mmCIF file of C-alpha atoms (C1' of nucleotides) in Angstrom:
data_model
loop_
_atom_site.group_PDB
_atom_site.id
_atom_site.type_symbol
_atom_site.label_atom_id
_atom_site.label_comp_id
_atom_site.label_asym_id
_atom_site.label_seq_id
_atom_site.Cartn_x
_atom_site.Cartn_y
_atom_site.Cartn_z
ATOM 1 C CA UNK J 548 -6.334 -0.392 -16.171
ATOM 2 C CA UNK J 549 -6.009 -4.323 -16.208
ATOM 3 C CA UNK J 550 -7.906 -6.378 -14.066
ATOM 4 C CA UNK J 551 -6.404 -10.006 -12.905
ATOM 5 C CA UNK J 552 -8.876 -10.885 -10.883
ATOM 6 C CA UNK J 553 -11.376 -12.674 -12.548
ATOM 7 C CA UNK J 554 -8.789 -14.087 -15.344
ATOM 8 C CA UNK J 555 -6.292 -15.580 -12.094
ATOM 9 C CA UNK J 556 -7.110 -18.936 -10.999
ATOM 10 C CA UNK J 557 -8.669 -19.242 -7.540
ATOM 11 C CA UNK J 558 -6.659 -21.349 -5.343
ATOM 12 C CA UNK J 559 -8.133 -22.368 -1.997
ATOM 13 C CA UNK J 560 -6.163 -23.247 0.860
ATOM 14 C CA UNK J 561 -7.210 -27.272 0.344
ATOM 15 C CA UNK J 562 -5.373 -27.489 -2.942
ATOM 16 C CA UNK J 563 -2.860 -25.248 -2.213
ATOM 17 C CA UNK J 564 -1.728 -27.495 1.061
ATOM 18 C CA UNK J 565 -2.143 -30.290 -1.798
ATOM 19 C CA UNK J 566 -5.043 -32.367 -0.567
ATOM 20 C CA UNK J 567 -3.972 -32.082 3.014
ATOM 21 C CA UNK J 568 -6.510 -32.074 5.701
ATOM 22 C CA UNK J 569 -6.925 -28.467 7.316
ATOM 23 C CA UNK J 570 -9.634 -28.167 8.996
ATOM 24 C CA UNK J 571 -10.333 -24.740 7.584
ATOM 25 C CA UNK J 572 -10.327 -24.162 4.093
ATOM 26 C CA UNK J 573 -9.591 -20.510 3.790
ATOM 27 C CA UNK J 574 -9.911 -19.337 0.270
ATOM 28 C CA UNK J 575 -7.047 -17.259 -1.262
ATOM 29 C CA UNK J 576 -5.845 -16.052 -3.975
ATOM 30 C CA UNK J 577 -7.462 -14.011 -6.620
ATOM 31 C CA UNK J 578 -11.554 -12.690 -6.238
ATOM 32 C CA UNK J 579 -13.989 -13.825 -8.514
ATOM 33 C CA UNK J 580 -16.979 -11.612 -10.156
ATOM 34 C CA UNK J 581 -19.666 -13.724 -7.949
ATOM 35 C CA UNK J 582 -17.247 -13.257 -4.628
ATOM 36 C CA UNK J 583 -17.017 -9.302 -5.073
ATOM 37 C CA UNK J 584 -20.695 -9.605 -5.680
ATOM 38 C CA UNK J 585 -21.415 -11.460 -2.420
ATOM 39 C CA UNK J 586 -19.196 -9.291 -0.740
ATOM 40 C CA UNK J 587 -20.672 -5.881 -1.983
ATOM 41 C CA UNK J 588 -24.398 -7.118 -0.784
ATOM 42 C CA UNK J 589 -22.555 -7.609 2.752
ATOM 43 C CA UNK J 590 -21.727 -4.423 3.118
ATOM 44 C CA UNK J 591 -24.282 -2.833 1.584
ATOM 45 C CA UNK J 592 -26.287 -4.262 4.427
ATOM 46 C CA UNK J 593 -23.780 -4.624 7.600
ATOM 47 C CA UNK J 594 -21.532 -1.943 6.375
ATOM 48 C CA UNK J 595 -18.022 -1.742 6.110
ATOM 49 C CA UNK J 596 -16.821 -3.363 9.511
ATOM 50 C CA UNK J 597 -16.621 -6.136 11.828
ATOM 51 C CA UNK J 598 -14.598 -7.706 9.005
ATOM 52 C CA UNK J 599 -14.804 -11.428 10.252
ATOM 53 C CA UNK J 600 -18.733 -10.776 10.550
ATOM 54 C CA UNK J 601 -19.169 -9.545 7.045
ATOM 55 C CA UNK J 602 -16.834 -12.364 5.482
ATOM 56 C CA UNK J 603 -18.825 -15.151 7.864
ATOM 57 C CA UNK J 604 -22.235 -13.554 6.184
ATOM 58 C CA UNK J 605 -20.629 -13.267 2.748
ATOM 59 C CA UNK J 606 -19.959 -17.173 3.351
ATOM 60 C CA UNK J 607 -17.039 -16.505 1.232
ATOM 61 C CA UNK J 608 -14.602 -18.903 2.864
ATOM 62 C CA UNK J 609 -12.419 -15.408 3.350
ATOM 63 C CA UNK J 610 -10.464 -14.098 6.270
ATOM 64 C CA UNK J 611 -11.597 -10.647 7.372
ATOM 65 C CA UNK J 612 -8.226 -9.404 6.512
ATOM 66 C CA UNK J 613 -8.853 -10.936 2.892
ATOM 67 C CA UNK J 614 -12.554 -8.691 2.781
ATOM 68 C CA UNK J 615 -11.187 -5.390 4.078
ATOM 69 C CA UNK J 616 -8.509 -5.470 1.440
ATOM 70 C CA UNK J 617 -10.914 -6.500 -1.458
ATOM 71 C CA UNK J 618 -12.866 -3.927 -0.412
ATOM 72 C CA UNK J 619 -10.760 -1.184 0.103
ATOM 73 C CA UNK J 620 -8.428 -1.914 -2.810
ATOM 74 C CA UNK J 621 -10.967 -2.551 -5.115
ATOM 75 C CA UNK J 622 -14.854 -2.548 -4.356
ATOM 76 C CA UNK J 623 -14.869 0.750 -2.550
ATOM 77 C CA UNK J 624 -17.225 3.166 -4.213
ATOM 78 C CA UNK J 625 -15.179 5.934 -6.249
ATOM 79 C CA UNK J 626 -12.238 4.398 -6.413
ATOM 80 C CA UNK J 627 -10.108 5.884 -9.553
ATOM 81 C CA UNK J 628 -8.404 3.410 -11.521
ATOM 82 C CA UNK J 629 -6.059 3.868 -14.249
ATOM 83 C CA UNK J 630 -3.608 6.035 -14.883
ATOM 84 C CA UNK J 631 -1.557 8.377 -12.599
ATOM 85 C CA UNK J 632 -1.612 12.227 -13.828
ATOM 86 C CA UNK J 633 1.203 13.849 -13.559
ATOM 87 C CA UNK J 634 0.128 16.467 -10.955
ATOM 88 C CA UNK J 635 -1.299 13.512 -8.748
ATOM 89 C CA UNK J 636 2.541 12.095 -8.896
ATOM 90 C CA UNK J 637 4.042 15.666 -8.579
ATOM 91 C CA UNK J 638 2.250 14.873 -5.234
ATOM 92 C CA UNK J 639 3.225 11.703 -3.963
ATOM 93 C CA UNK J 640 6.754 12.761 -4.676
ATOM 94 C CA UNK J 641 6.627 15.645 -2.301
ATOM 95 C CA UNK J 642 4.088 13.927 0.131
ATOM 96 C CA UNK J 643 6.547 10.616 0.196
ATOM 97 C CA UNK J 644 9.777 13.673 0.787
ATOM 98 C CA UNK J 645 7.762 14.709 3.560
ATOM 99 C CA UNK J 646 6.301 11.290 4.918
ATOM 100 C CA UNK J 647 8.428 8.626 3.888
ATOM 101 C CA UNK J 648 6.291 5.113 3.413
ATOM 102 C CA UNK J 649 3.491 6.261 4.672
ATOM 103 C CA UNK J 650 0.779 5.237 1.887
ATOM 104 C CA UNK J 651 -2.117 5.021 3.262
ATOM 105 C CA UNK J 652 -1.650 9.224 4.712
ATOM 106 C CA UNK J 653 -0.539 9.475 1.353
ATOM 107 C CA UNK J 654 -3.156 8.181 -0.508
ATOM 108 C CA UNK J 655 -5.144 9.991 2.106
ATOM 109 C CA UNK J 656 -4.579 13.083 0.050
ATOM 110 C CA UNK J 657 -4.951 11.821 -2.917
ATOM 111 C CA UNK J 658 -8.908 10.763 -3.433
ATOM 112 C CA UNK J 659 -10.011 8.080 -5.432
ATOM 113 C CA UNK J 660 -6.318 6.577 -5.002
ATOM 114 C CA UNK J 661 -5.528 3.964 -2.433
ATOM 115 C CA UNK J 662 -2.253 3.162 -0.273
ATOM 116 C CA UNK J 663 -1.646 0.129 -1.751
ATOM 117 C CA UNK J 664 -2.294 1.140 -5.629
ATOM 118 C CA UNK J 665 0.539 4.480 -4.757
ATOM 119 C CA UNK J 666 2.795 2.148 -3.211
ATOM 120 C CA UNK J 667 3.124 -0.215 -6.194
ATOM 121 C CA UNK J 668 3.591 2.526 -8.548
ATOM 122 C CA UNK J 669 6.138 3.893 -6.606
ATOM 123 C CA UNK J 670 7.859 0.731 -6.099
ATOM 124 C CA UNK J 671 7.661 0.231 -9.710
ATOM 125 C CA UNK J 672 8.089 3.946 -11.313
ATOM 126 C CA UNK J 673 9.041 6.302 -9.144
ATOM 127 C CA UNK J 674 10.810 4.418 -7.349
ATOM 128 C CA UNK J 675 13.263 3.860 -10.319
ATOM 129 C CA UNK J 676 12.836 7.550 -11.681
ATOM 130 C CA UNK J 677 14.209 8.826 -8.587
ATOM 131 C CA UNK J 678 17.662 6.340 -8.815
ATOM 132 C CA UNK J 679 18.088 7.756 -12.820
ATOM 133 C CA UNK J 680 17.595 11.169 -12.021
ATOM 134 C CA UNK J 681 19.788 10.538 -8.447
ATOM 135 C CA UNK J 682 22.808 8.754 -10.638
ATOM 136 C CA UNK J 683 22.008 11.907 -13.168
ATOM 137 C CA UNK J 684 22.837 14.706 -10.424
ATOM 138 C CA UNK J 685 25.478 11.831 -8.810
ATOM 139 C CA UNK J 686 27.483 13.069 -12.054
ATOM 140 C CA UNK J 687 26.455 16.316 -11.636
ATOM 141 C CA UNK J 688 27.648 16.625 -8.005
ATOM 142 C CA UNK J 689 30.959 15.705 -8.996
ATOM 143 C CA UNK J 690 31.222 17.871 -11.365
ATOM 144 C CA UNK J 691 30.807 20.115 -8.320
ATOM 145 C CA UNK J 692 26.863 20.003 -7.527
ATOM 146 C CA UNK J 693 25.422 19.387 -3.768
ATOM 147 C CA UNK J 694 22.787 16.382 -4.532
ATOM 148 C CA UNK J 695 24.296 14.626 -2.507
ATOM 149 C CA UNK J 696 24.097 17.086 0.917
ATOM 150 C CA UNK J 697 20.300 17.733 -0.862
ATOM 151 C CA UNK J 698 19.168 13.862 0.007
ATOM 152 C CA UNK J 699 21.113 14.615 3.405
ATOM 153 C CA UNK J 700 18.887 17.453 4.268
ATOM 154 C CA UNK J 701 15.977 15.874 2.914
ATOM 155 C CA UNK J 702 16.546 13.033 4.883
ATOM 156 C CA UNK J 703 17.314 15.489 7.943
ATOM 157 C CA UNK J 704 13.846 16.940 7.343
ATOM 158 C CA UNK J 705 12.008 13.388 7.244
ATOM 159 C CA UNK J 706 13.946 12.406 10.689
ATOM 160 C CA UNK J 707 12.540 15.793 12.532
ATOM 161 C CA UNK J 708 9.920 14.952 11.064
ATOM 162 C CA UNK J 709 9.462 11.827 12.589
ATOM 163 C CA UNK J 710 10.706 12.910 16.013
ATOM 164 C CA UNK J 711 7.895 15.625 15.883
ATOM 165 C CA UNK J 712 5.448 12.595 15.846
ATOM 166 C CA UNK J 713 7.385 10.795 18.577
ATOM 167 C CA UNK J 714 7.570 13.696 20.995
ATOM 168 C CA UNK J 715 4.905 15.616 22.239
ATOM 169 C CA UNK J 716 3.945 16.815 18.918
ATOM 170 C CA UNK J 717 5.624 20.194 18.113
ATOM 171 C CA UNK J 718 9.300 19.138 19.893
ATOM 172 C CA UNK J 719 11.556 21.923 20.431
ATOM 173 C CA UNK J 720 14.617 21.123 18.800
ATOM 174 C CA UNK J 721 12.885 20.980 15.217
ATOM 175 C CA UNK J 722 13.203 23.933 13.389
ATOM 176 C CA UNK J 723 9.639 23.792 12.128
ATOM 177 C CA UNK J 724 6.793 23.053 14.158
ATOM 178 C CA UNK J 725 4.688 20.306 12.122
ATOM 179 C CA UNK J 726 2.311 18.031 13.181
ATOM 180 C CA UNK J 727 1.736 15.405 10.634
ATOM 181 C CA UNK J 728 -0.853 13.510 11.999
ATOM 182 C CA UNK J 729 -2.775 16.273 12.881
ATOM 183 C CA UNK J 730 -2.063 18.353 9.059
ATOM 184 C CA UNK J 731 -2.845 15.056 7.816
ATOM 185 C CA UNK J 732 -6.170 14.329 9.625
ATOM 186 C CA UNK J 733 -9.085 14.535 6.983
ATOM 187 C CA UNK J 734 -11.512 13.454 8.606
ATOM 188 C CA UNK J 735 -13.437 16.802 8.491
ATOM 189 C CA UNK J 736 -12.626 17.739 5.287
ATOM 190 C CA UNK J 737 -13.987 16.955 1.705
ATOM 191 C CA UNK J 738 -11.859 14.843 -0.991
ATOM 192 C CA UNK J 739 -11.759 17.685 -3.449
ATOM 193 C CA UNK J 740 -10.549 20.543 -0.984
ATOM 194 C CA UNK J 741 -7.736 21.243 -1.951
ATOM 195 C CA UNK J 742 -6.685 23.903 0.086
ATOM 196 C CA UNK J 743 -4.245 22.018 2.123
ATOM 197 C CA UNK J 744 -1.870 21.578 -1.476
ATOM 198 C CA UNK J 745 -1.118 25.165 -0.878
ATOM 199 C CA UNK J 746 -0.519 25.063 3.012
ATOM 200 C CA UNK J 747 1.457 21.622 2.090
ATOM 201 C CA UNK J 748 3.535 23.822 -1.041
ATOM 202 C CA UNK J 749 4.385 26.244 0.961
ATOM 203 C CA UNK J 750 5.169 24.564 3.890
ATOM 204 C CA UNK J 751 7.863 22.625 1.289
ATOM 205 C CA UNK J 752 8.696 25.652 0.061
ATOM 206 C CA UNK J 753 9.872 26.741 3.552
ATOM 207 C CA UNK J 754 12.327 23.864 4.371
ATOM 208 C CA UNK J 755 13.740 24.877 0.693
ATOM 209 C CA UNK J 756 13.907 28.144 2.332
ATOM 210 C CA UNK J 757 15.962 27.311 4.861
ATOM 211 C CA UNK J 758 18.020 24.372 3.606
ATOM 212 C "C1'" DA G 157 7.165 -19.019 -33.008
ATOM 213 C "C1'" DA G 158 9.305 -19.596 -28.535
ATOM 214 C "C1'" DC G 159 11.527 -18.729 -24.907
ATOM 215 C "C1'" DA G 160 13.227 -14.720 -21.364
ATOM 216 C "C1'" DA G 161 13.470 -11.302 -19.234
ATOM 217 C "C1'" DC G 162 11.186 -7.951 -16.826
ATOM 218 C "C1'" DC G 163 6.689 -5.796 -15.640
ATOM 219 C "C1'" DT G 164 2.739 -4.803 -13.250
ATOM 220 C "C1'" DC G 165 -0.304 -5.433 -9.699
ATOM 221 C "C1'" DA G 166 -3.854 -8.237 -6.552
ATOM 222 C "C1'" DA G 167 -3.170 -10.516 -2.274
ATOM 223 C "C1'" DC G 168 -0.884 -12.008 1.013
ATOM 224 C "C1'" DC G 169 2.114 -12.012 5.529
ATOM 225 C "C1'" DG G 170 3.976 -10.335 9.382
ATOM 226 C "C1'" DC G 171 3.738 -6.973 13.032
ATOM 227 C "C1'" DA G 172 2.082 -2.727 15.233
ATOM 228 C "C1'" DT G 173 -1.618 -0.382 17.204
ATOM 229 C "C1'" DC G 174 -6.767 0.210 19.695
ATOM 230 C "C1'" DA G 175 -10.161 -1.220 21.513
ATOM 231 C "C1'" DG G 176 -13.383 -3.827 24.594
ATOM 232 C "C1'" DA G 177 -13.856 -7.653 28.185
ATOM 233 C "C1'" DG M 184 -3.743 -3.069 34.767
ATOM 234 C "C1'" DT M 185 -3.707 -7.360 31.267
ATOM 235 C "C1'" DC M 186 -5.484 -9.854 28.402
ATOM 236 C "C1'" DT M 187 -7.512 -10.797 23.587
ATOM 237 C "C1'" DG M 188 -9.510 -10.590 19.048
ATOM 238 C "C1'" DA M 189 -10.040 -7.163 15.480
ATOM 239 C "C1'" DT M 190 -8.263 -3.868 12.717
ATOM 240 C "C1'" DG M 191 -4.733 -0.820 9.828
ATOM 241 C "C1'" DC M 192 -0.730 -0.320 7.730
ATOM 242 C "C1'" DG M 193 3.537 -1.163 4.748
ATOM 243 C "C1'" DG M 194 6.778 -5.158 2.689
ATOM 244 C "C1'" DT M 195 7.064 -8.458 0.039
ATOM 245 C "C1'" DT M 196 5.506 -12.603 -3.151
ATOM 246 C "C1'" DG M 197 4.173 -14.237 -7.294
ATOM 247 C "C1'" DA M 198 1.019 -14.662 -11.791
ATOM 248 C "C1'" DG M 199 0.098 -12.958 -15.773
ATOM 249 C "C1'" DG M 200 0.946 -9.757 -19.234
ATOM 250 C "C1'" DT M 201 4.546 -7.254 -22.312
ATOM 251 C "C1'" DT M 202 8.869 -6.825 -24.411
ATOM 252 C "C1'" DG M 203 13.289 -8.239 -26.254
ATOM 253 C "C1'" DT M 204 15.875 -11.868 -28.227
#
DNA sequence: AACAACCTCAACCGCATCAGA
DNA sequence: GTCTGATGCGGTTGAGGTTGT
């Protein structure tokens, strides 16, 4: 994977404002290696929370939000960078079908991947792939296939799942009682435990059977 | 070689939610 | 119960790289 963060020019707020007299000079734009190091050091001491304090302690003129994002998407240990495998791609597709654009939840199922990375991957690769597939299957529909209906069914599943979430997590109206947040609560789970995958695939298969 | 068009991805922005006072 | 600041999330932007002409 390319790392632009070092090559990119840092544009402090001052420069962005054309030298106008802003009280706060907040550093924006790409992070330098030096900033990364400072941030990592401060997080090692104070932990990865209270981002405003972390930002202040690091003395980087960065807002807490920016520090958090940098840590989560880049500096955090065990970050997997580079190509997304076919297996991971398949998983993303299935999870997206199930959850929609809930990138953080999807990322939670892919150890070492960040929500931002998955979101980017989806927008640049998978959404196009799907459009392409739809185009192909759309042609097939005209020849007698029922892909349009299939899409509607998928949409329906998503809607019903959202309703499940919004109501008492197990609404009566839906065909399957499925607690998304419960199911995707990973707090007590090892990231390498993939038992849930088969569980998920079972459910996925269940829907296929229903529709 | 030069330029334009397209692609990728790090980072920002705005909003929603949460937690503490 | 309300207010306020912190945090988290998804959408969007834009710099820089790549590819095509």
